[in-house]
Coordinates of C-alpha atoms in Angstrom, one line a residue:
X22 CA 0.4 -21.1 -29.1
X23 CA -0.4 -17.6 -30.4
X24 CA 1.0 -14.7 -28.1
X25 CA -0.9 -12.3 -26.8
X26 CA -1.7 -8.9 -28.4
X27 CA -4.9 -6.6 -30.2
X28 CA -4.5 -9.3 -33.6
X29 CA -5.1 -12.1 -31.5
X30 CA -8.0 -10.6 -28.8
X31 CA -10.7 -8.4 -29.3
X32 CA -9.7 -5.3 -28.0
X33 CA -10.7 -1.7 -27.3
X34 CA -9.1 1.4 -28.4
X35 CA -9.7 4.7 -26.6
X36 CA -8.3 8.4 -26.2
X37 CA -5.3 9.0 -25.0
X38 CA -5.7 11.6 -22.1
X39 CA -3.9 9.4 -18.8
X40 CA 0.1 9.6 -18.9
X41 CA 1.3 6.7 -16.3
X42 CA 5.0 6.5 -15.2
X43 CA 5.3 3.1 -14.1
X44 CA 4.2 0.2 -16.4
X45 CA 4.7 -2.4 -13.1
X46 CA 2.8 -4.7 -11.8
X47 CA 1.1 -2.7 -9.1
X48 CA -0.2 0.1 -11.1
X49 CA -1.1 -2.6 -13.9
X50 CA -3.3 -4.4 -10.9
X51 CA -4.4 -1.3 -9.5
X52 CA -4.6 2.1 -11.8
X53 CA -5.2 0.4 -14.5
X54 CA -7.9 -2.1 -13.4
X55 CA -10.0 0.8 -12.3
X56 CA -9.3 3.1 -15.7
X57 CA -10.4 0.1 -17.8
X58 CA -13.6 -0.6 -15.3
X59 CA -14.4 2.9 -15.8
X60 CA -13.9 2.9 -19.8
X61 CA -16.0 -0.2 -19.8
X62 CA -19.0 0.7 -17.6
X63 CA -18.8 5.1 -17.7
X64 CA -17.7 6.0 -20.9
X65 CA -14.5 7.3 -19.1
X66 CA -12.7 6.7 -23.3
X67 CA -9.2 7.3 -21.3
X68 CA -6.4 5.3 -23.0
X69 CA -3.0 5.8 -21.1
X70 CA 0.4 6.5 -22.3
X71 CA 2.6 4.2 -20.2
X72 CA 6.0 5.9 -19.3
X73 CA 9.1 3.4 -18.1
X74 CA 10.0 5.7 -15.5
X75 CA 14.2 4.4 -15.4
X76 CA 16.8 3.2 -17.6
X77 CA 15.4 -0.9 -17.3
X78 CA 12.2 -2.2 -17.5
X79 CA 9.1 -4.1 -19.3
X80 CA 8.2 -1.1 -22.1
X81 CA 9.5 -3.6 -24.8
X82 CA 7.4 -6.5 -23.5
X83 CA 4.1 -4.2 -22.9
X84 CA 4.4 -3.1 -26.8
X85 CA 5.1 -5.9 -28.0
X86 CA 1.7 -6.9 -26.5
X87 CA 0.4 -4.0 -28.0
X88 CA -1.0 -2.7 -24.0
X89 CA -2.4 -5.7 -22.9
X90 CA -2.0 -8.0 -20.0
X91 CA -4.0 -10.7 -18.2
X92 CA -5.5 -9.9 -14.7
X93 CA -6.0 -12.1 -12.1
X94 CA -7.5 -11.4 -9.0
X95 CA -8.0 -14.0 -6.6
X96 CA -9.3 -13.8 -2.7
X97 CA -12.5 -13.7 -1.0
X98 CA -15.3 -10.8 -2.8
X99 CA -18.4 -10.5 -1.0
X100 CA -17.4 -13.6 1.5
X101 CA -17.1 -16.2 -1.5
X102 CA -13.4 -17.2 -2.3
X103 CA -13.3 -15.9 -6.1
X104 CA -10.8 -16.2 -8.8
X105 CA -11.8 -14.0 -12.1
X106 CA -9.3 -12.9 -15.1
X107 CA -9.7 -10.5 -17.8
X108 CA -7.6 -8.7 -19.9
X109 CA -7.0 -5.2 -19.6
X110 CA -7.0 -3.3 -22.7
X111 CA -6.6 0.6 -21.8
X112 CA -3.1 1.3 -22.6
X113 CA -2.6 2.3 -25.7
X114 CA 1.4 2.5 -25.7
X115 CA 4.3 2.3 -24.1
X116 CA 7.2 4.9 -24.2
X117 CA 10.5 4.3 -23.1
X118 CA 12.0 8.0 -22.7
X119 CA 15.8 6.8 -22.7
X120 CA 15.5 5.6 -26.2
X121 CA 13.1 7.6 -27.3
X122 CA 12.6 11.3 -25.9
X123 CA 10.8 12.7 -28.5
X124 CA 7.9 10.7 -28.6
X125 CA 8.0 11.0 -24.5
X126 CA 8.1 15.0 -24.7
X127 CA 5.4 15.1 -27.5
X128 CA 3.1 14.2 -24.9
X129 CA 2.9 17.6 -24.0
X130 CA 1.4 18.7 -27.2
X131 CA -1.7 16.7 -26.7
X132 CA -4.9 18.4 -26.0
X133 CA -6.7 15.6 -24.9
X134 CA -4.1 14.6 -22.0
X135 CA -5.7 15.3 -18.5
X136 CA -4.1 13.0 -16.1
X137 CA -0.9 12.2 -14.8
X138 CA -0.6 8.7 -12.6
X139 CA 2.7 7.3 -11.4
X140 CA 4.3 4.5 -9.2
X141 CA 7.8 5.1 -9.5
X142 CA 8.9 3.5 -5.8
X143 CA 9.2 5.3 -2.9
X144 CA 12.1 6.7 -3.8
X145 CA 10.6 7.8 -7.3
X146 CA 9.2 11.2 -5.6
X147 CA 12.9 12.5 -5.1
X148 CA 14.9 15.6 -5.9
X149 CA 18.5 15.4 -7.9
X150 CA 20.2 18.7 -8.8
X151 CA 22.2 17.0 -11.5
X152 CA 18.9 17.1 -13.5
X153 CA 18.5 19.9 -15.8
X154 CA 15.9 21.3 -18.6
X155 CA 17.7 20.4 -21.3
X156 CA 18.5 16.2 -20.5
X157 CA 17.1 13.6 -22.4
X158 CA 15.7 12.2 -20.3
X159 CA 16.2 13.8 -16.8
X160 CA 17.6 11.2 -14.2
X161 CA 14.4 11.3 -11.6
X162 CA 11.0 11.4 -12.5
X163 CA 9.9 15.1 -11.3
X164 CA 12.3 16.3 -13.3
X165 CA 11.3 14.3 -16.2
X166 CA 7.3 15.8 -15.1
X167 CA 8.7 19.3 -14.9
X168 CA 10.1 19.1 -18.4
X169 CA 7.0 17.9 -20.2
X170 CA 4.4 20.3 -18.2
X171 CA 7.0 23.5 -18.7
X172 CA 6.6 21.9 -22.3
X173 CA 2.7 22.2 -22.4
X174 CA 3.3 25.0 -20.7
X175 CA 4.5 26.4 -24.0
X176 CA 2.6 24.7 -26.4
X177 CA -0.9 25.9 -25.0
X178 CA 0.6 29.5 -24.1
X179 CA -0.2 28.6 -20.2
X180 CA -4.0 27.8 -20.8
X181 CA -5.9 27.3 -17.9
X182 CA -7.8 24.1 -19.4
X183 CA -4.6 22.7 -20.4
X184 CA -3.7 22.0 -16.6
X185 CA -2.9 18.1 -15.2
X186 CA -4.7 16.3 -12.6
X187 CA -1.2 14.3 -10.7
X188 CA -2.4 11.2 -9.3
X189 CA 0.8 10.0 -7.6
X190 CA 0.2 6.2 -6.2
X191 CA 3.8 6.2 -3.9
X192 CA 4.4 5.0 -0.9
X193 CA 4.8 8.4 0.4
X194 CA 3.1 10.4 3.4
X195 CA 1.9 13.8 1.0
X196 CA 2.9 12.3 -2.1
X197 CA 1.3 15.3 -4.3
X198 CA 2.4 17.5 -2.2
X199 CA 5.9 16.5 -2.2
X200 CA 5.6 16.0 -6.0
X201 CA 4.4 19.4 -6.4
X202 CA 7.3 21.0 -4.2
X203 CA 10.0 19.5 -5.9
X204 CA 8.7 20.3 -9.5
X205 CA 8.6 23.7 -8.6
X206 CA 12.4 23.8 -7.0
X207 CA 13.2 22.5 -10.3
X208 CA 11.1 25.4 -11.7
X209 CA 13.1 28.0 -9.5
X210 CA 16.6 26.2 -10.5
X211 CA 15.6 26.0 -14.3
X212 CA 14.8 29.4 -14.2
X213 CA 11.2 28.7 -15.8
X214 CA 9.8 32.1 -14.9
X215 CA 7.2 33.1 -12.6
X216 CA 4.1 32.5 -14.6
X217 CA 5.0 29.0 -15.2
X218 CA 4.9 28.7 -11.4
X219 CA 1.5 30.1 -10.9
X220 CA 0.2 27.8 -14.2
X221 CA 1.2 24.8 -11.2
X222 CA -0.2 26.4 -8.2
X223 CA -3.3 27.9 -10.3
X224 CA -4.3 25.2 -13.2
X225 CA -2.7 22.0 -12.2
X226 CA -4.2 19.6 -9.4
X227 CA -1.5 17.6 -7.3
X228 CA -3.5 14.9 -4.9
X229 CA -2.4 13.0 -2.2
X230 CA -3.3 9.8 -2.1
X231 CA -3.9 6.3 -0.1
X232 CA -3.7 3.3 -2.4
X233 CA -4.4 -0.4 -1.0
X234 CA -4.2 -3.7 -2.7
X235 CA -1.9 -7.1 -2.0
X236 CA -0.4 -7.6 -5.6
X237 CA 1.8 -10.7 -5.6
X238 CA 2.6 -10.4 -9.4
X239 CA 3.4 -12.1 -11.9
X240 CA 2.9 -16.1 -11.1
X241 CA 5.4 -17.9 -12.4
X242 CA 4.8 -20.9 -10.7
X243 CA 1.7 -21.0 -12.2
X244 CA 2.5 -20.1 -15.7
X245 CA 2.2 -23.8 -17.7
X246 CA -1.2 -23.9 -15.9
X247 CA -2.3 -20.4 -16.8
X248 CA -1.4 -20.3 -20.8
X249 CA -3.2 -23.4 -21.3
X250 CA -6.2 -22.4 -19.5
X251 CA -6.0 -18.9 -21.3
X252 CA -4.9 -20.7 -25.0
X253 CA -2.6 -17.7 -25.5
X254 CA 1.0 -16.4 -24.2
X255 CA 1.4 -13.5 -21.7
X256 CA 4.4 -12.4 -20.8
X257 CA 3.0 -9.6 -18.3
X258 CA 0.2 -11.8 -16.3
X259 CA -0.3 -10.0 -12.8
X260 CA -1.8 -11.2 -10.3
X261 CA -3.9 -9.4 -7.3
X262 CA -5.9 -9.7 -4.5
X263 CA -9.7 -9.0 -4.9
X264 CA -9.7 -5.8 -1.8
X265 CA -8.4 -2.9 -3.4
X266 CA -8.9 1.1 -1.9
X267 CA -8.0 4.0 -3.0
X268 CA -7.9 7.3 -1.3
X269 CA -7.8 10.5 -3.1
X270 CA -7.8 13.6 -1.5
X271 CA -8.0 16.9 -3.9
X272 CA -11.0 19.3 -4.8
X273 CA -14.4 18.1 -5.5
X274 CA -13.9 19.0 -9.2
X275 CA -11.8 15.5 -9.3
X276 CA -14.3 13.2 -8.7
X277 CA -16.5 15.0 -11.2
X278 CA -13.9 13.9 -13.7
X279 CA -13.0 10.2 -12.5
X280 CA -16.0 8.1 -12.7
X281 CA -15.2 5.7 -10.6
X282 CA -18.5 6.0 -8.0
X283 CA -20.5 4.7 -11.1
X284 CA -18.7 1.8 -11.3
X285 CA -18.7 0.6 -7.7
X286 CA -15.0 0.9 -7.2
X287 CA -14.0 1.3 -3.9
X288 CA -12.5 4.7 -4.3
X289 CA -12.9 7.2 -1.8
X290 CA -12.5 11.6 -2.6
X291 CA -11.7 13.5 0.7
X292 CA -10.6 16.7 1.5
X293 CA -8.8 15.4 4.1
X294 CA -7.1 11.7 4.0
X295 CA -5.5 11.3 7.7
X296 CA -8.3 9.7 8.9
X297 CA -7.9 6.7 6.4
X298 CA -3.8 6.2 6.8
X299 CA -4.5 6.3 10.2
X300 CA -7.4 3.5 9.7
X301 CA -5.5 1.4 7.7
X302 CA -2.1 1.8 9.9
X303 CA -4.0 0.7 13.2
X304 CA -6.2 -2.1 11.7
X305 CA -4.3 -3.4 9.0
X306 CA -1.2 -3.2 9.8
X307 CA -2.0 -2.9 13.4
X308 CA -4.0 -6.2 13.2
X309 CA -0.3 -8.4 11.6
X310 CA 1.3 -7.1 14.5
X311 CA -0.9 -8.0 17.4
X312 CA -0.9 -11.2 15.4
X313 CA 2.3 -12.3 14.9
X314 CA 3.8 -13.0 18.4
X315 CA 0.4 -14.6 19.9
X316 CA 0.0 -16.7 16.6
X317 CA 3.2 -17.6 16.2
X318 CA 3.9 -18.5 19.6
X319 CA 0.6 -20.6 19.4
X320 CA 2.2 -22.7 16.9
X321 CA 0.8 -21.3 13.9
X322 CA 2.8 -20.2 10.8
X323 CA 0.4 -18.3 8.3
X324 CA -1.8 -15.4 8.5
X325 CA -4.6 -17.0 6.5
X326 CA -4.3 -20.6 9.5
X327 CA -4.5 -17.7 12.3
X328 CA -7.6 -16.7 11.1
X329 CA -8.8 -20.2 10.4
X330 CA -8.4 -21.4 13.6
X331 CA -11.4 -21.1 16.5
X332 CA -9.0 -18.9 19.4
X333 CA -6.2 -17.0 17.4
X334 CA -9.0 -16.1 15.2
X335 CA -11.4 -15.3 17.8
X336 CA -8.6 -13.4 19.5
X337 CA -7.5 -11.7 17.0
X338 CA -11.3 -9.9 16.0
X339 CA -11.6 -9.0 19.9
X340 CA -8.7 -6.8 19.3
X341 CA -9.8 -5.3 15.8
X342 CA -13.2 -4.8 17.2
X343 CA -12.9 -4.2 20.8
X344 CA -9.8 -2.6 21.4
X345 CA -8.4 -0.7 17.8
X346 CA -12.1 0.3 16.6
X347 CA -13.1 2.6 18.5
X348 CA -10.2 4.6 19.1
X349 CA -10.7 5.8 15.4
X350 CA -13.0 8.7 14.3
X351 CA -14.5 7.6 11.0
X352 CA -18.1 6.5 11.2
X353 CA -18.9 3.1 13.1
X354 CA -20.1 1.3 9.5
X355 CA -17.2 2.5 8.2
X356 CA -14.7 1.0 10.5
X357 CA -16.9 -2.2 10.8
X358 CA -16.6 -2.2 6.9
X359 CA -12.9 -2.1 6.8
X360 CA -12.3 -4.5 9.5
X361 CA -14.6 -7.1 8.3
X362 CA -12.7 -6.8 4.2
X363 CA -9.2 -6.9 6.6
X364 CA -10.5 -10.2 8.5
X365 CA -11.5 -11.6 4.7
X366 CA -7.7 -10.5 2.9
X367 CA -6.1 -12.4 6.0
X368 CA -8.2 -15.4 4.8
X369 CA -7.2 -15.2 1.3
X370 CA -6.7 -18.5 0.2
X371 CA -4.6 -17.8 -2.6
X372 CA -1.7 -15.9 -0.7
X373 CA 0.6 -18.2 1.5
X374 CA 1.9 -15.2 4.4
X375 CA 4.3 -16.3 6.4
X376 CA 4.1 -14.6 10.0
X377 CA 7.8 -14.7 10.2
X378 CA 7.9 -12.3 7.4
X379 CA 5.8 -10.1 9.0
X380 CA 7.9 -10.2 12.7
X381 CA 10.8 -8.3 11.1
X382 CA 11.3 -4.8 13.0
X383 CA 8.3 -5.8 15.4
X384 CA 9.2 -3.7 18.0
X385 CA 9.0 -0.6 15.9
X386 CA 5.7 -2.0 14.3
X387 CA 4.2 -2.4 17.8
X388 CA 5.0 1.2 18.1
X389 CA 3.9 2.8 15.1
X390 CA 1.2 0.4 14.4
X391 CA -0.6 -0.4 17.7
X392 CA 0.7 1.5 20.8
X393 CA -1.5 4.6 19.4
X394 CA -4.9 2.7 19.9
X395 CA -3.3 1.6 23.6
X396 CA -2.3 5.1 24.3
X397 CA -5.7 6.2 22.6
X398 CA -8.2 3.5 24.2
X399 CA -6.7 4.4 27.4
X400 CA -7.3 7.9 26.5
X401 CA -10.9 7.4 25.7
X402 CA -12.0 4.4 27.6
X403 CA -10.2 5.1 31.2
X404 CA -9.3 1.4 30.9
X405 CA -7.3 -1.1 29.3
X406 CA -6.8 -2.6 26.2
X407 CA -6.9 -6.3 27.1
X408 CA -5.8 -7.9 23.7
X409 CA -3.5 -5.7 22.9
X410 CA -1.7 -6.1 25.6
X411 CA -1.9 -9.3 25.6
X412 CA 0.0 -8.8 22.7
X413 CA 2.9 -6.8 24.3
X414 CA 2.8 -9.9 26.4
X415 CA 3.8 -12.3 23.7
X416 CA 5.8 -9.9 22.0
X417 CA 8.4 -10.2 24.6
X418 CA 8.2 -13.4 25.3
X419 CA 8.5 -13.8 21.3
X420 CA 12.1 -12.0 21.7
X421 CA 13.3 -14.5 24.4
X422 CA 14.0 -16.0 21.1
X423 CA 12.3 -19.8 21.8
X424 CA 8.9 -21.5 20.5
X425 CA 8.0 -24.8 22.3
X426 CA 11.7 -25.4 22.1
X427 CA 12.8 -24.0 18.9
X428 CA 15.2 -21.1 18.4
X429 CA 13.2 -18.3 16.8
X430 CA 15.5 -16.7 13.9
X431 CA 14.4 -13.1 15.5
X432 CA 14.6 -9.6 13.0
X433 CA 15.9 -7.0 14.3
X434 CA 17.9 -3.4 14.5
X435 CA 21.0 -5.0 16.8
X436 CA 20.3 -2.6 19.4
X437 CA 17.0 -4.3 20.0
X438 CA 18.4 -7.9 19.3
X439 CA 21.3 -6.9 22.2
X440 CA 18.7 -5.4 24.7
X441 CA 16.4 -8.6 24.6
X442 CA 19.6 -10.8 24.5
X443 CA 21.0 -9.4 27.7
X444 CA 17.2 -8.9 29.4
X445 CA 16.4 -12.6 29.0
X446 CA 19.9 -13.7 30.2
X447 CA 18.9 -14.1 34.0
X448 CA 15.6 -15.6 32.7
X449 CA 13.6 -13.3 35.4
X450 CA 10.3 -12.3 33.3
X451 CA 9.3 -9.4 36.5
X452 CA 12.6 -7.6 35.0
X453 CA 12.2 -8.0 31.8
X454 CA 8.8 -6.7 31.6
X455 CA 9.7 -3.9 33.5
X456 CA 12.6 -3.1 31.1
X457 CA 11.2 -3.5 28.0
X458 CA 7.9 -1.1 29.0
X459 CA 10.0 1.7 30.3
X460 CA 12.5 1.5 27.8
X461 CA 11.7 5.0 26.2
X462 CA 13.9 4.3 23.1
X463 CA 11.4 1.7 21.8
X464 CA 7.9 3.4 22.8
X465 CA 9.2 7.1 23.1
X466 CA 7.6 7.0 26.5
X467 CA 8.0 5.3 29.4
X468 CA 5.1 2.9 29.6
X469 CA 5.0 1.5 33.3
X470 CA 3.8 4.6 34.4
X471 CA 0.2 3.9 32.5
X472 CA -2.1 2.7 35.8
X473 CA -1.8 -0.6 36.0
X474 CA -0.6 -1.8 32.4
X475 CA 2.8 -3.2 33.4
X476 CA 0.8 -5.7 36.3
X477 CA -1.1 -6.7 33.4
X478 CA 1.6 -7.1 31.2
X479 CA 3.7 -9.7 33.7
X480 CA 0.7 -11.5 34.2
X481 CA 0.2 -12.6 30.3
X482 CA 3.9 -12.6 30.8
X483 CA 3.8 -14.8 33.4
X484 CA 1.2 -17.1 32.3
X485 CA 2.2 -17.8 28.8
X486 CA 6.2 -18.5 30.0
X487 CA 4.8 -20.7 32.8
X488 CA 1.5 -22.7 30.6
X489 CA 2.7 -22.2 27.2
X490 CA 1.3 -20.2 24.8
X491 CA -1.9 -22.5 23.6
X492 CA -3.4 -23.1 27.3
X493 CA -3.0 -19.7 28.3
X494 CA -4.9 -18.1 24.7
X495 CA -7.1 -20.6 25.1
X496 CA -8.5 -19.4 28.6
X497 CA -7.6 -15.8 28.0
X498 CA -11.0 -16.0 24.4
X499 CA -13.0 -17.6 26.6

């Protein structure tokens, strides 16, 4: 069986003007799906420079393919469940700076390089003061950023054109911008002089960005079964869902140099990105929490069999629709959009997601996640938000730790775990209600003094302790 690489595939070759630190398997899914969409369908010619970003990682394997990979993406596109490969072809090299610096730093000298795109964890976007101008490599990857733009820097003389456009993908709340501030404390600390400074504020473009997209990996379970459908080895098959977003906000001039609106990616340029982490923190990850406990407690074990069935489902879109939707302030289409493609990634019948997996740390979750579109609904509406707190409902009768019998194996910070432990003790569902809403350590307000939301709390409460879980749904979607 022939391995994989540009001898034994036709494959493009294109400019190199992207610099990517991260060759894993979310940018590999994510970035470079879209650069390579863009090269094939708007003459975007942008080969990228793949940077291993620490001391371990896949550089070796990535050249020894010579760039390319095998993408899968499996789920549900346009409401058909679809599974479609390809191989990516638009890096052009890999660099692994801890053996070889030189070529890393070189990078600099290139007039055609434009952007910068990384995914170096969440804790990639960090400052160490043990870094210094003259390592090789620096330890963190702003430092190893700051070294190759003070180097282009020099090279072009400070050119205006010669600027970066930073597309930082981490996990980060202000990724640019906290990209940006620590490159230019290691500017001050490096002693890189003031006109280097203004060359970053003046000429280079950090954005903060919003990236969305389930990517499971590589399959190895799947591998015999892959390389003989594909008749060739690879080593770095990834696989992803079909959904993908990604938010970009930064000046107008960046969209005029990313064609991704010509090739129907779902890739949205802002000025202002809030609205959209708040839209995908209170439906998507909004919608797993006020899931778990009421699915779970129904007897169901998988996002995807939620959905499936006729009342978790149903109960589930009453809450996305009725109760989360319109406490958001993007358009109405918009939101209807994004909660309809949510709906259809639950259903994905290629990822097996295990609600358990999701309950870890749900108290928090219901916090952060949900208990803004109470606060807000009741805000907005001057009433109640039935289904989510229905949810609140199940949530702490999920902590009494017991499904139809079974000891749940609950997920906890301790001091949660030890609150519910000792609340449940006298088995009194009145006090425990009552102490779980006003405890203002878990909701950072005391939430029986909202009209009327803990008497609707002990009654789910009540109901789904004395029915069961599956009688009282039932009746409550009807």
């Amino acid at each position: 069986m022939k391995n994989l690489n540009r001898n034994t595939v036709t494959a493009n070759t294109y400019t190199e003007r992207i610099l990517q630190f991260g060759e894993g398997n979310f940018l590999r899914a994510f970035a470079n799906w879209m650069i390579h969409e863009m090269n094939k369908k708007a003459n975007f010619d942008a080969g990228v420079i793949a940077i291993q970003p620490i001391d371990q990682g896949l550089i070796k394997m990535l050249n020894d393919q010579d760039g390319l990979y095998t993408l899968y993406l499996n789920g549900i596109k346009n409401g058909e469940v679809l599974s479609e490969h390809q191989v990516i072809d638009c890096i052009q090299r890999g660099i692994n700076p801890y053996e070889n610096y030189a070529d890393y730093i070189a990078n600099a000298e290139n007039p055609d390089l434009r952007f910068v795109i990384s995914n170096t964890t969440e804790a990639g976007i960090s400052y160490n003061a043990d870094d210094k101008l003259d390592d090789v490599p620096q330890s963190s990857f702003p430092g190893k950023l700051t070294a190759l733009l003070y180097k282009r820097f020099q090279t072009f003389g400070g050119a205006s054109d010669k600027g970066l456009i930073v597309i930082p993908c981490e996990l980060i709340d202000r990724n640019g911008d906290n990209l940006k501030r620590i490159i230019i404390q290691y500017a001050v600390q490096w002693n890189l002089g003031e006109e280097f400074v203004e060359w970053i504020n003046d000429d280079n473009i950090f954005c903060n960005t919003l990236v969305d997209r389930i990517v499971p990996g590589y399959p190895r379970d799947k591998m015999d079964a892959i390389t003989e459908e594909l008749g060739y080895k690879d080593n770095l098959v990834v696989e992803g869902e079909q959904f993908h977003l990604w938010v970009i906000e930064g000046p107008e001039s960046v969209k005029d140099e990313f064609p991704s609106e010509a090739c129907g990616l779902n890739v949205v340029f802002t000025d202002n990105m809030e609205p959209y982490r708040t839209r995908k923190v209170r439906i998507l990850n909004g919608a797993h929490t006020t899931l778990v406990p009421v699915g779970y407690l129904y007897g169901i074990d998988r996002v995807r069999e939620s959905l499936e069935d006729e009342v978790v489902g149903k109960f589930l879109k009453n809450a996305l629709f009725n109760d989360i939707s319109p406490t958001l302030d993007l358009p109405a289409e918009e939101l209807s959009q994004f909660s309809a493609d949510v709906l259809d990634r639950f259903r994905n019948p290629y990822l097996a997601h295990e609600l358990m997996s999701i309950s870890l740390n749900s108290i928090s979750k219901y916090k952060t996640r949900v208990l803004p579109s109470v606060l807000e609904f009741v805000k907005r509406k001057n009433k109640l938000p039935k289904s989510l707190l229905f949810s609140l409902a199940a949530l702490i009768a999920f902590y009494k730790g017991d499904r139809n019998g079974t000891e749940i194996t609950l997920k906890d910070d301790a001091t949660v775990l030890d609150f519910f432990s000792e609340a449940w003790s006298n088995n009194n569902f009145v006090e425990v209600a009552e102490k779980t809403l006003s405890n203002t350590a878990f909701w950072g307000t005391d939430l029986t003094e909202i009209d009327g939301l803990q008497e609707e709390v002990t009654t789910y409460l009540e109901a789904i302790l004395t029915n069961g879980m599956k009688t009282t749904l039932d009746a409550f979607v009807k």
